[in-house]
Amino acid sequence: MRFETKAIHSGRSIDKSTSSVTMPIHLSTTFERAADGSYPNEFVYGRESNPNRRALEDCLTSLEGGYDCVTFASGMAAITSVIEALPSDKPRQVIMPNDMYFGIRSLLSETDIGSKFDMVIVDMTDLQEVEEAIKSAPTGLVWMETPSNPLLKVNDIEAVTKIAQEAGAYTVVDNTWATPVLQRPLTLGVDFSIHSVTKYIGGHSDLMIGAVVAKSDSPMLTNLRAWQHSKGAVPSPFDCWLALRGVQSLAPRMITHCANASEIADFLADHPNVEAVHYPGLSDHPGHHIAARQMSSFGSMLSFQVKGGQREAMDVAAKVQLFTRATSLGGTHSFIEHRASVEGSKTMAPPNLLRLSIGLEHVDDLKEDLSQALE
């Protein structure tokens, strides 16, 4: 089956008791044993598994071309679990990119995760720097985020993966921004692909789930399943049901998302009050050629720097009328956000940078809104 067909059919079946086409929401926290003590449908307890969750995991596994999927209550729960699931016989050094989701920086600095592992931050777009970091000490895990948040840096997935594999390290790609529609890291050799399902896969800003799709069976995947069951950070049946509903339209949504973003990027690149535009679809973007090779399109996230400083950028965000000033991304609405003020003193975002999540509105309306805000 091709992607669009998998998104609609994978993990689903007609309900045998009612013949309903749409899967019911299974809210039960426990499941009956057979007379011999067995579980005929393999479901035991809601924390361990649930029909809606298993259906979503099967669907995401199919879309990424993986072996199995483990879902969690949020993207951050998935990220935390992946780091902690590094097997005990692997080195504790973890290589991470210098431009990455701020929530991970907070995780490393505000919880015990940062003290349990030796975190080495590198420019993941510089292969020599990656190789030197891996050679500096035994490495257990290499983390990629491409395109990155908020500067949209592009990592060469195959090249970084090759360096990591030669050192015996696991590899992970945060594939949230690209989605499996545009980029499939597992087919490029990566061990795990992570998603905040909350974003594009759900697609409507109304659920919270994280997912980790594994390329193959491994001790790390075994640990992830154990973490899911024993630590209990599992998504609700209703959120899984919503995600399965949302993913059916993922492919056609991404077509519109990407087309709108490309046009917005061109518009901003030509605007006299814009200093810089960060979008891999622009031919002068440093990672354009790599993105063109490993992605089928360039996504719908972009950031731009307003001429001036933080005040000028905040003024633009304050004057928009159609864009919503909100955190998060990947929904039907277009969002604008001043990342530096959201992230505070530890931010790596330039003070004049605004991040855009381009939605499904008519692109001319979006351009007109940005035009009046930039005047």
PDB file of N, CA and C in Angstrom, residues 104-111 114 346:
ATOM      1  N   ILE A 104      13.923  20.208  25.342  1.00  0.00           N
ATOM      2  CA  ILE A 104      14.993  19.261  25.642  1.00  0.00           C
ATOM      3  C   ILE A 104      16.071  19.947  26.475  1.00  0.00           C
ATOM      4  N   ARG A 105      16.379  21.197  26.153  1.00  0.00           N
ATOM      5  CA  ARG A 105      17.352  21.938  26.969  1.00  0.00           C
ATOM      6  C   ARG A 105      16.863  22.031  28.417  1.00  0.00           C
ATOM      7  N   SER A 106      15.581  22.289  28.586  1.00  0.00           N
ATOM      8  CA  SER A 106      15.017  22.365  29.937  1.00  0.00           C
ATOM      9  C   SER A 106      15.084  21.008  30.628  1.00  0.00           C
ATOM     10  N   LEU A 107      14.817  19.947  29.873  1.00  0.00           N
ATOM     11  CA  LEU A 107      14.904  18.601  30.426  1.00  0.00           C
ATOM     12  C   LEU A 107      16.299  18.319  30.964  1.00  0.00           C
ATOM     13  N   LEU A 108      17.315  18.736  30.218  1.00  0.00           N
ATOM     14  CA  LEU A 108      18.692  18.455  30.599  1.00  0.00           C
ATOM     15  C   LEU A 108      19.153  19.311  31.777  1.00  0.00           C
ATOM     16  N   SER A 109      18.631  20.537  31.867  1.00  0.00           N
ATOM     17  CA  SER A 109      19.104  21.452  32.903  1.00  0.00           C
ATOM     18  C   SER A 109      18.255  21.441  34.170  1.00  0.00           C
ATOM     19  N   GLU A 110      17.004  21.023  34.067  1.00  0.00           N
ATOM     20  CA  GLU A 110      16.082  21.141  35.205  1.00  0.00           C
ATOM     21  C   GLU A 110      15.695  19.803  35.822  1.00  0.00           C
ATOM     22  N   THR A 111      16.143  18.687  35.241  1.00  0.00           N
ATOM     23  CA  THR A 111      15.845  17.372  35.813  1.00  0.00           C
ATOM     24  C   THR A 111      17.151  16.590  35.964  1.00  0.00           C
ATOM     25  N   GLY A 114      20.092  15.301  32.905  1.00  0.00           N
ATOM     26  CA  GLY A 114      21.359  15.907  32.543  1.00  0.00           C
ATOM     27  C   GLY A 114      22.540  15.380  33.337  1.00  0.00           C
ATOM     28  N   LYS A 346      17.706  31.529  28.911  1.00  0.00           N
ATOM     29  CA  LYS A 346      18.526  30.446  28.363  1.00  0.00           C
ATOM     30  C   LYS A 346      18.303  30.235  26.872  1.00  0.00           C
TER      31      LYS A 346
END
